[in-house]
mmCIF file of C-alpha atoms in Angstrom:
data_model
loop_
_atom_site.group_PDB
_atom_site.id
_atom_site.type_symbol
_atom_site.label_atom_id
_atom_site.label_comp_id
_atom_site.label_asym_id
_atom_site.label_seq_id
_atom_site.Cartn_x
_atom_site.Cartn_y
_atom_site.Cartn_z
ATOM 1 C CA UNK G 57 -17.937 9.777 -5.505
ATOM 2 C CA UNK G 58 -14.197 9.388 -5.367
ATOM 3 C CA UNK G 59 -14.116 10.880 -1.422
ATOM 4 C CA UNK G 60 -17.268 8.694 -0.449
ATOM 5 C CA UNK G 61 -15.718 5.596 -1.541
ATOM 6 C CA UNK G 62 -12.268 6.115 0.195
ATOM 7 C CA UNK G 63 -14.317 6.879 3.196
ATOM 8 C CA UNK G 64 -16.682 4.055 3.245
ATOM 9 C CA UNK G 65 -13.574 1.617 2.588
ATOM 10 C CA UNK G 66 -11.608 3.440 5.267
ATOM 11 C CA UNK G 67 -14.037 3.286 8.010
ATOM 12 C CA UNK G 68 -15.035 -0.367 7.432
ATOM 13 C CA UNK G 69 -11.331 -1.241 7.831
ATOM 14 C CA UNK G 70 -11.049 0.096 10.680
ATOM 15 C CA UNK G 71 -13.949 -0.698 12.407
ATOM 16 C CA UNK G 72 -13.238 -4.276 11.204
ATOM 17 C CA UNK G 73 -9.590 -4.051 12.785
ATOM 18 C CA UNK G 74 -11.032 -2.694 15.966
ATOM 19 C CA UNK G 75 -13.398 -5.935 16.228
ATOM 20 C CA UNK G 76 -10.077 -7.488 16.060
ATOM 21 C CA UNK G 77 -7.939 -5.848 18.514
ATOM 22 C CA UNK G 78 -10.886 -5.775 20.746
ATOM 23 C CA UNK G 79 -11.462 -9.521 20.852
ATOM 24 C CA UNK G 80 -7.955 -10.807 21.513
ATOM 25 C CA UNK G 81 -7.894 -8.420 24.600
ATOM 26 C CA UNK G 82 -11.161 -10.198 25.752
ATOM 27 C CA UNK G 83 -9.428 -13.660 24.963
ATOM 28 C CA UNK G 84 -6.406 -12.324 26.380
ATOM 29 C CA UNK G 85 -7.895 -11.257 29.636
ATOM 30 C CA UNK G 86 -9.345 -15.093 30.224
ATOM 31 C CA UNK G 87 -6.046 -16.512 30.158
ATOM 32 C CA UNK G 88 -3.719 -16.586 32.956
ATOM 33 C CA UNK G 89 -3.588 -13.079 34.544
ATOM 34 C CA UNK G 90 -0.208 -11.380 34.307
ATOM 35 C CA UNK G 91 1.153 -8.214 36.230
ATOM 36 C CA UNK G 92 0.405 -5.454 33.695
ATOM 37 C CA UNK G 93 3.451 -3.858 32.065
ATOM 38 C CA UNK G 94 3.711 -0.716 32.443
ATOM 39 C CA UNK G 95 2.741 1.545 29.871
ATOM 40 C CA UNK G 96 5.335 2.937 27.680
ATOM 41 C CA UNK G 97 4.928 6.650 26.695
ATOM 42 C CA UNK G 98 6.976 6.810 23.792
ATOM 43 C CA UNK G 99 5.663 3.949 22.371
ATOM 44 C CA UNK G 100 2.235 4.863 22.751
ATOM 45 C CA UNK G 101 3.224 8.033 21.116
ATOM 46 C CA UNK G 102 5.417 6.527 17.959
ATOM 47 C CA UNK G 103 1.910 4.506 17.566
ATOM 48 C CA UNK G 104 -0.378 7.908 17.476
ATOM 49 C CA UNK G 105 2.118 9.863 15.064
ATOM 50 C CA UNK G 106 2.652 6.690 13.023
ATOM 51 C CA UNK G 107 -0.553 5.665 12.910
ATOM 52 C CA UNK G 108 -1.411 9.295 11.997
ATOM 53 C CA UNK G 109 0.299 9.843 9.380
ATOM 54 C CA UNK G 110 0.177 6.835 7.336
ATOM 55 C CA UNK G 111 -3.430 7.761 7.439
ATOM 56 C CA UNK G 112 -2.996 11.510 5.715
ATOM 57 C CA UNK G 113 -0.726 9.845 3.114
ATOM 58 C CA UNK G 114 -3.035 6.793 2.358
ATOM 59 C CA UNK G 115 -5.795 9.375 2.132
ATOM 60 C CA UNK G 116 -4.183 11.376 -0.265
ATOM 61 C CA UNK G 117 -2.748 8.472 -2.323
ATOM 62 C CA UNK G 118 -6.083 6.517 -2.150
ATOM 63 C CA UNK G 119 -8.166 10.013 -3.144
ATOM 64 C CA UNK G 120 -6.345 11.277 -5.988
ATOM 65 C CA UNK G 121 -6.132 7.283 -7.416
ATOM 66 C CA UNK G 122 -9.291 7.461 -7.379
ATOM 67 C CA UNK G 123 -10.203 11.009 -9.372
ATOM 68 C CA UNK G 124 -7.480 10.161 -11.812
ATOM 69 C CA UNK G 125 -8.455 6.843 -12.590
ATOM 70 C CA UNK G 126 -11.809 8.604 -14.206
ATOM 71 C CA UNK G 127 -9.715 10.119 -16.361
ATOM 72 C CA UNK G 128 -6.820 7.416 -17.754
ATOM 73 C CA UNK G 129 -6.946 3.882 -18.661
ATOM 74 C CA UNK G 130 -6.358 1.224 -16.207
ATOM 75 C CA UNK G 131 -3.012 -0.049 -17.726
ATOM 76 C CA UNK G 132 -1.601 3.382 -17.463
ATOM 77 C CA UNK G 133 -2.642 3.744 -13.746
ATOM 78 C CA UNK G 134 -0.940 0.529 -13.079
ATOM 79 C CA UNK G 135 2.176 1.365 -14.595
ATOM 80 C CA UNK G 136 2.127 5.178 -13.039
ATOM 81 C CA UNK G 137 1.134 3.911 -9.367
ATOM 82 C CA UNK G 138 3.308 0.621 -9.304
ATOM 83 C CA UNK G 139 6.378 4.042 -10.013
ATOM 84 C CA UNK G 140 6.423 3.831 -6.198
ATOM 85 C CA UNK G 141 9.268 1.167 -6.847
ATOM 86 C CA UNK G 142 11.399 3.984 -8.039
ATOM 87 C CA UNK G 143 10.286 6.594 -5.612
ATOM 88 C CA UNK G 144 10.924 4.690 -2.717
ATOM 89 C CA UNK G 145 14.204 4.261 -2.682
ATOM 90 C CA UNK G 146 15.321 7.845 -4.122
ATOM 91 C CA UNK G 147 12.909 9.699 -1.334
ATOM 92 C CA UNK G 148 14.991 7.244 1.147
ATOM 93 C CA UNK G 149 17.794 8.238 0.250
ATOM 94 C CA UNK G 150 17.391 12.054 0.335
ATOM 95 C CA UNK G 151 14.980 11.904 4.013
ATOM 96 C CA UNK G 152 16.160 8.898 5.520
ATOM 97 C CA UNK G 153 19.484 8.297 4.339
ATOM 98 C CA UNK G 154 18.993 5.055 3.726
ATOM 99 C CA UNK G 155 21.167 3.646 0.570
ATOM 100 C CA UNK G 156 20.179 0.380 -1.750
ATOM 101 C CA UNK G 157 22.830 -1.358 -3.231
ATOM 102 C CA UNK G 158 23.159 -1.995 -6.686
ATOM 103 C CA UNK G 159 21.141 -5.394 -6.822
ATOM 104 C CA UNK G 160 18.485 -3.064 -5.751
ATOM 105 C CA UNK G 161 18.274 -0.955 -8.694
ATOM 106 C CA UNK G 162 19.269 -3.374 -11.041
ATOM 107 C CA UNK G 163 15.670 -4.838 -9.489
ATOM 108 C CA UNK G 164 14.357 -2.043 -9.657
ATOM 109 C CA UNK G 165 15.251 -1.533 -13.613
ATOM 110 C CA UNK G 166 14.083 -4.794 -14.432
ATOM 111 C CA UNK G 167 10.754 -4.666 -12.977
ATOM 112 C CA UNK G 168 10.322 -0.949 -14.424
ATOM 113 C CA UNK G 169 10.613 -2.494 -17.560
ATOM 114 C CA UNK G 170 8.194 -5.246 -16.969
ATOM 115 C CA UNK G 171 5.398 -3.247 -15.881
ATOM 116 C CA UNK G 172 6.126 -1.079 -19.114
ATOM 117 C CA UNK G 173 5.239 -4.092 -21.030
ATOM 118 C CA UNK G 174 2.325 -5.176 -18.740
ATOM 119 C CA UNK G 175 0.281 -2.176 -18.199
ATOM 120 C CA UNK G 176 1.348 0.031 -21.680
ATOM 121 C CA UNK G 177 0.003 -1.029 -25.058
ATOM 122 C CA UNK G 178 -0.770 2.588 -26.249
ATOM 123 C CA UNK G 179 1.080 5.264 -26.894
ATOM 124 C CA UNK G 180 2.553 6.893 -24.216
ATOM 125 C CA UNK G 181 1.816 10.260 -23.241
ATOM 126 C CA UNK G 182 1.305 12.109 -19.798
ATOM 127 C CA UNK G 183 -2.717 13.266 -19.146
ATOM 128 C CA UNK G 184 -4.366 15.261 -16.515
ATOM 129 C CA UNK G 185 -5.636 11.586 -15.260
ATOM 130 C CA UNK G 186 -1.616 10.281 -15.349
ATOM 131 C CA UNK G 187 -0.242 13.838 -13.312
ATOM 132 C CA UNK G 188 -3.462 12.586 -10.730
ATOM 133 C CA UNK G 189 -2.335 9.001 -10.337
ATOM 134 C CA UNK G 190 1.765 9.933 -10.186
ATOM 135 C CA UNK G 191 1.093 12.513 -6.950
ATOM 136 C CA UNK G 192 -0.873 9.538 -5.793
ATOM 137 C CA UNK G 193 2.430 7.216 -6.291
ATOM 138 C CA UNK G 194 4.353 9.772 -4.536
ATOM 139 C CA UNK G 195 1.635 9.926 -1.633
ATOM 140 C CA UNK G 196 2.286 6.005 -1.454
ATOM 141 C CA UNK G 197 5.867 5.766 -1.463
ATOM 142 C CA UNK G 198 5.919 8.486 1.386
ATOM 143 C CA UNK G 199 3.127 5.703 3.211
ATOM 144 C CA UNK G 200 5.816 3.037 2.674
ATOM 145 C CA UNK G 201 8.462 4.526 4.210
ATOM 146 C CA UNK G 202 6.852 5.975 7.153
ATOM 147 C CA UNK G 203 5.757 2.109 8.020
ATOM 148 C CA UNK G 204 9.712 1.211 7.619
ATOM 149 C CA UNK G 205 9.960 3.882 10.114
ATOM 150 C CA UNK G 206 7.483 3.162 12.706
ATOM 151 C CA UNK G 207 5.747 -0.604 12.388
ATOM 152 C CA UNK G 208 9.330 -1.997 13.850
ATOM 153 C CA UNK G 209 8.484 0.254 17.273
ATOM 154 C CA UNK G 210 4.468 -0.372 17.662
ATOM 155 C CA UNK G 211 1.938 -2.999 17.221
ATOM 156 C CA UNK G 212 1.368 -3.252 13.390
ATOM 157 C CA UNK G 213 -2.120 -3.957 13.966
ATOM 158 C CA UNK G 214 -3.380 -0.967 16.200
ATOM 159 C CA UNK G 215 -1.389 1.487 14.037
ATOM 160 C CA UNK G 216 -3.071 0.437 10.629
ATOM 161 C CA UNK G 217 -6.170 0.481 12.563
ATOM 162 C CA UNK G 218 -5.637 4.156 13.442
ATOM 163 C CA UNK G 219 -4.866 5.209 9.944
ATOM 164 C CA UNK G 220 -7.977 3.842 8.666
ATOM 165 C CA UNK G 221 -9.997 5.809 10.917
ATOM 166 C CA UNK G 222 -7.941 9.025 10.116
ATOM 167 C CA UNK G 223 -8.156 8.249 6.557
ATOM 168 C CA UNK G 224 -11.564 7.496 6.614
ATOM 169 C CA UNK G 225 -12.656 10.521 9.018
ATOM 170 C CA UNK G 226 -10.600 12.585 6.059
ATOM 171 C CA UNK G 227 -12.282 11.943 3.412
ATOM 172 C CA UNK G 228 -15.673 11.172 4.574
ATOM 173 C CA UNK G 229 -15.068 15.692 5.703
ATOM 174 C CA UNK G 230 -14.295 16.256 1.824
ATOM 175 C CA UNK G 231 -17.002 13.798 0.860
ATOM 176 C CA UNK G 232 -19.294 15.794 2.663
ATOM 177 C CA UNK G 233 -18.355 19.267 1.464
ATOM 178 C CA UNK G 234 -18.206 18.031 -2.350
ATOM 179 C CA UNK G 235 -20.357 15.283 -2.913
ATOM 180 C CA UNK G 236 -23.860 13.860 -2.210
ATOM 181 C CA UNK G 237 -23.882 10.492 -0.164
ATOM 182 C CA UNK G 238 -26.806 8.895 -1.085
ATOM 183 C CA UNK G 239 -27.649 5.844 0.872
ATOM 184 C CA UNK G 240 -29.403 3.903 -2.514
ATOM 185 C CA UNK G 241 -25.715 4.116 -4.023
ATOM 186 C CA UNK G 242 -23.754 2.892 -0.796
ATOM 187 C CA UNK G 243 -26.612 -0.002 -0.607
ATOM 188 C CA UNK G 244 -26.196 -0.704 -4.113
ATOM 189 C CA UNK G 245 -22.590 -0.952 -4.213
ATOM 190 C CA UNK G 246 -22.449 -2.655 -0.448
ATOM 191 C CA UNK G 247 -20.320 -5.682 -2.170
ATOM 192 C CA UNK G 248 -17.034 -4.045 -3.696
ATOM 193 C CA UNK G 249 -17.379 -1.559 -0.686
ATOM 194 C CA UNK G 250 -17.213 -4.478 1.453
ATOM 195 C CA UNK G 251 -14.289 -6.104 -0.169
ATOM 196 C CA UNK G 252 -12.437 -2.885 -0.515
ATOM 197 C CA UNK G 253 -12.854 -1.957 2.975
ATOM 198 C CA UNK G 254 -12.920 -5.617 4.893
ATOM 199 C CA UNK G 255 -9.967 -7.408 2.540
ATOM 200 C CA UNK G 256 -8.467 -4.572 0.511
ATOM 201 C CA UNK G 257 -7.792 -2.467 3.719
ATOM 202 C CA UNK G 258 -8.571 -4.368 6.601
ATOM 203 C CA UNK G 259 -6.087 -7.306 5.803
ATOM 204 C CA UNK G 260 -4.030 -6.505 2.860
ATOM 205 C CA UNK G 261 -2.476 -2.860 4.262
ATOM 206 C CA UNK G 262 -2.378 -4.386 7.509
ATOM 207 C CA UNK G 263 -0.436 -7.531 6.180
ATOM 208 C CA UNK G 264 1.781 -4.764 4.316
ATOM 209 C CA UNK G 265 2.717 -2.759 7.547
ATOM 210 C CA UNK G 266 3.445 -6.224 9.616
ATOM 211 C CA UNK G 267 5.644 -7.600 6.844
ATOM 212 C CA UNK G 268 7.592 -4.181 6.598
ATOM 213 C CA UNK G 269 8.739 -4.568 10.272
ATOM 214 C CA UNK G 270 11.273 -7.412 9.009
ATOM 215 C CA UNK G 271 11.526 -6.039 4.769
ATOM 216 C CA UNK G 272 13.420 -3.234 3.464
ATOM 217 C CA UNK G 273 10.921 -0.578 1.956
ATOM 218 C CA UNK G 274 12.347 -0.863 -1.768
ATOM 219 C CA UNK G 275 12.401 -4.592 -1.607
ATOM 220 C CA UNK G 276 8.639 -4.154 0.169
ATOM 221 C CA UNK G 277 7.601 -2.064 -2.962
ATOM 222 C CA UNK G 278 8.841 -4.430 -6.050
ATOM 223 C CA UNK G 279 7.024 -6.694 -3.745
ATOM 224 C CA UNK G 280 3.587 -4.979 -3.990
ATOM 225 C CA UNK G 281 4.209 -3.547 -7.284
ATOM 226 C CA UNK G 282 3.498 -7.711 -8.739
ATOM 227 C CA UNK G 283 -0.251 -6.970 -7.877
ATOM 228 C CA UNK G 284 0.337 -6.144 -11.437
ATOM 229 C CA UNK G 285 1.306 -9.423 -12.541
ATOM 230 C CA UNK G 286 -0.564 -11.254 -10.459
ATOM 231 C CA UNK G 287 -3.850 -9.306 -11.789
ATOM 232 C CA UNK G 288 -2.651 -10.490 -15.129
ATOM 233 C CA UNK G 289 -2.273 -13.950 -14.683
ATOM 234 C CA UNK G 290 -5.278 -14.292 -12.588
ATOM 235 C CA UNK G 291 -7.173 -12.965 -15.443
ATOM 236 C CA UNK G 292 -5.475 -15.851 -17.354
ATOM 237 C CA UNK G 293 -6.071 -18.463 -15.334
ATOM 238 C CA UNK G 294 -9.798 -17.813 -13.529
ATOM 239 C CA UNK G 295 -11.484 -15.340 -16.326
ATOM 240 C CA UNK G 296 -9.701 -17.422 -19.569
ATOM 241 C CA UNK G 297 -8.074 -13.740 -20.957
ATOM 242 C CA UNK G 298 -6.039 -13.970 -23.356
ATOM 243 C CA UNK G 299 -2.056 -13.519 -21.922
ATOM 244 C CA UNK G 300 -0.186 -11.871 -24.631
ATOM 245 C CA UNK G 301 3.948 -12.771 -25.244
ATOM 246 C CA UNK G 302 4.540 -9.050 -24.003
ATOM 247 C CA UNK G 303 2.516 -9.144 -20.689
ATOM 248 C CA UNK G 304 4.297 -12.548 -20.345
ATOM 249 C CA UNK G 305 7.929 -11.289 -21.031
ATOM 250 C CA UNK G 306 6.399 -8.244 -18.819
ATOM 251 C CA UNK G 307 5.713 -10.948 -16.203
ATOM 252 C CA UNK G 308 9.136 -12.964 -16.394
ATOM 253 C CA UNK G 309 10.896 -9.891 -15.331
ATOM 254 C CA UNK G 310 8.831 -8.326 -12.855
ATOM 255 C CA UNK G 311 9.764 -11.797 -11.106
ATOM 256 C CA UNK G 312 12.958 -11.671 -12.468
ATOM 257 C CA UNK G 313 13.899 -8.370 -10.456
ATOM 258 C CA UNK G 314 11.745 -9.352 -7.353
ATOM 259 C CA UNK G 315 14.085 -12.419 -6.875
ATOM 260 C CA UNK G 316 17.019 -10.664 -7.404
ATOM 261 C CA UNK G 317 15.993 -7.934 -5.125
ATOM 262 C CA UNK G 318 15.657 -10.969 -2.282
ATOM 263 C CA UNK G 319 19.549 -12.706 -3.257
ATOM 264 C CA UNK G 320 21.330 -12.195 0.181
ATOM 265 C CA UNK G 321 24.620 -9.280 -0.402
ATOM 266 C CA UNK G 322 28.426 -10.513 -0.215
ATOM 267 C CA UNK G 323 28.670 -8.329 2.809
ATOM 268 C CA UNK G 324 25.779 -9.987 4.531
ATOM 269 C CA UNK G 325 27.061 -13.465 3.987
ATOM 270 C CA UNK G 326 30.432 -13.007 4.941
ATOM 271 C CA UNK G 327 28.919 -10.995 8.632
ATOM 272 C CA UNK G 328 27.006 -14.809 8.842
ATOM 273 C CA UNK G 329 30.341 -16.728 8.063
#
C-alpha cells in the first residue's frame, strides 16, 4: 500500500543516516580530543522544528504521490509534480518575502514549457489522480522552502535524518489503520524498497537539503525538476527508447532555463567589481 511503502522507505533512510551520523562521532572521538563546545539551544531547537517539519510535508507530498499515481499516467505526474518550479517561488513570495528576478521566471517559463513537451503526449485534462499529485507538488514546494529556511542554521545531515523518522513514524500510523502489512510483500519487494529508502531518501533528499544551504529555492527546484529529463535520456541511452524530437526540444529547454536561472545578475557583478 501507498502508506506502507512511504513508511518502509522513510524508516530505512533514516536508520541508514543514523548509521552515518553515528560513525563519524565514533571516528571523531579517536582523533585528537577537543574541549567540547558548548551546546547551543537555539540551534538544537531550529534542528528539531526543521527537521520536524520537513518530515510532515515530505509525508504528505510523498503519500498523496503515491495514491494519485494509481490513478494518472506517469507523464502527467511528472509534469504536475515537477509544478513545484512555479510554486516555489510564488509561495516565497507571499510567506517569505523573498522576490526572484526576472531571469528567474523567464527560467521558470522555459522549463514549464519543456516539461509540457516531455511528460504530455495526451490530451490534457485534470483527473482525480492529477488534483492527488498537484496537493502533493504543493506539499513539496512548502518542503523546499522550509530547507532554504533552516539547513543554512543546522547540520543538513541530522535534520534530514529526523524527517525521515517523522515521516516514516507518520505513515507507517496510517499504514497501520488502513492497510495490511504483510511481511511476503515487503520481502518480495525488499529491492526497490531498498533503493527508495537507502539512495532515493537516504542520499538524494539529503544531498538536496545540503546543496540548498548555498542555492536559492527556485533555482534549487528547476534544478530537481530535470529528474525529468534526465529520466528521459537515461532511457535513451541505457534502455535504447526511442527519444522523440518533442521530448528532445522538451529537453533543450528544460536546460535552456536551468542555465539561465544560474547566469550571475548585473547587480551581483557590479557588488564583486
Amino acid at each position: 500500500g501507498p502508506f506502507t511503502f512511504t513508511a518502509v522507505r522513510g524508516l530505512l533512510g533514516g536508520f541508514f543516516l543514523l548509521i552515518i551520523i553515528l560513525a563519524v562521532n565514533c571516528y571523531a572521538k579517536t582523533r585528537v580530543k577537543k574541549p567540547e563546545e558548548p551546546k547551543d539551544k537555539k540551534t538544537s531547537r531550529d534542528l528539531a522544528i526543521g527537521g520536524t517539519l520537513c518530515g510532515l510535508l515530505l509525508a504528505g507530498g510523498m503519500n498523496l504521490q503515491q495514491f494519485g499515481i494509481q490513478y494518472t499516467t506517469v507523464g502527467r505526474a511528472g509534469f504536475i509534480t515537477a509544478l513545484y518550479i512555479v510554486i516555489v517561488p510564488i509561495l516565497g513570495m507571499i510567506f517569505f518575502h523573498k522576490k526572484s528576478r526576472l531571469a528567474i521566471w523567464l527560467s521558470v517559463a522555459l522549463a514549464l514549457v519543456g516539461l509540457y513537451l516531455l511528460c504530455i503526449t495526451e490530451e490534457f485534462g485534470i483527473g482525480m489522480g492529477d488534483l492527488y499529485i498537484l496537493i502533493s507538488s504543493i506539499f513539496f514546494s512548502l518542503h523546499m522552502l522550509v530547507i532554504d529556511h533552516y539547513s543554512p542554521k543546522v547540520s543538513g545531515v541530522k535534520m534530514s535524518c529526523i524527517q525521515f523518522f517523522v515521516s516514516g513514524s507518520l505513515s507507517l500510523i496510517l499504514a497501520l489503520c488502513t492497510e495490511q502489512i504483510r511481511w511476503s510483500s515487503l520481502t518480495a519487494a525488499w529491492q526497490p524498497l531498498l533503493y527508495a529508502g537507502v539512495l532515493s531518501c537516504g542520499a538524494a533528499y539529503t544531498l538536496q537539503i545540503i546543496g540548498q544551504k548555498n542555492v536559492n529555492p527556485t533555482a534549487a527546484s528547476l534544478l530537481l525538476s530535470l529528474e525529468s529529463c534526465i529520466s528521459v535520456l537515461a532511457g535513451w541511452v541505457i534502455l535504447g527508447e526511442r527519444l522523440t524530437l518533442r521530448e528532445g526540444i522538451g529537453c533543450v529547454l528544460m536546460f535552456a532555463g536551468v542555465i539561465l536561472a544560474q547566469l550571475p545578475d548585473k547587480a551581483d557583478q557590479k557588488e564583486v567589481s
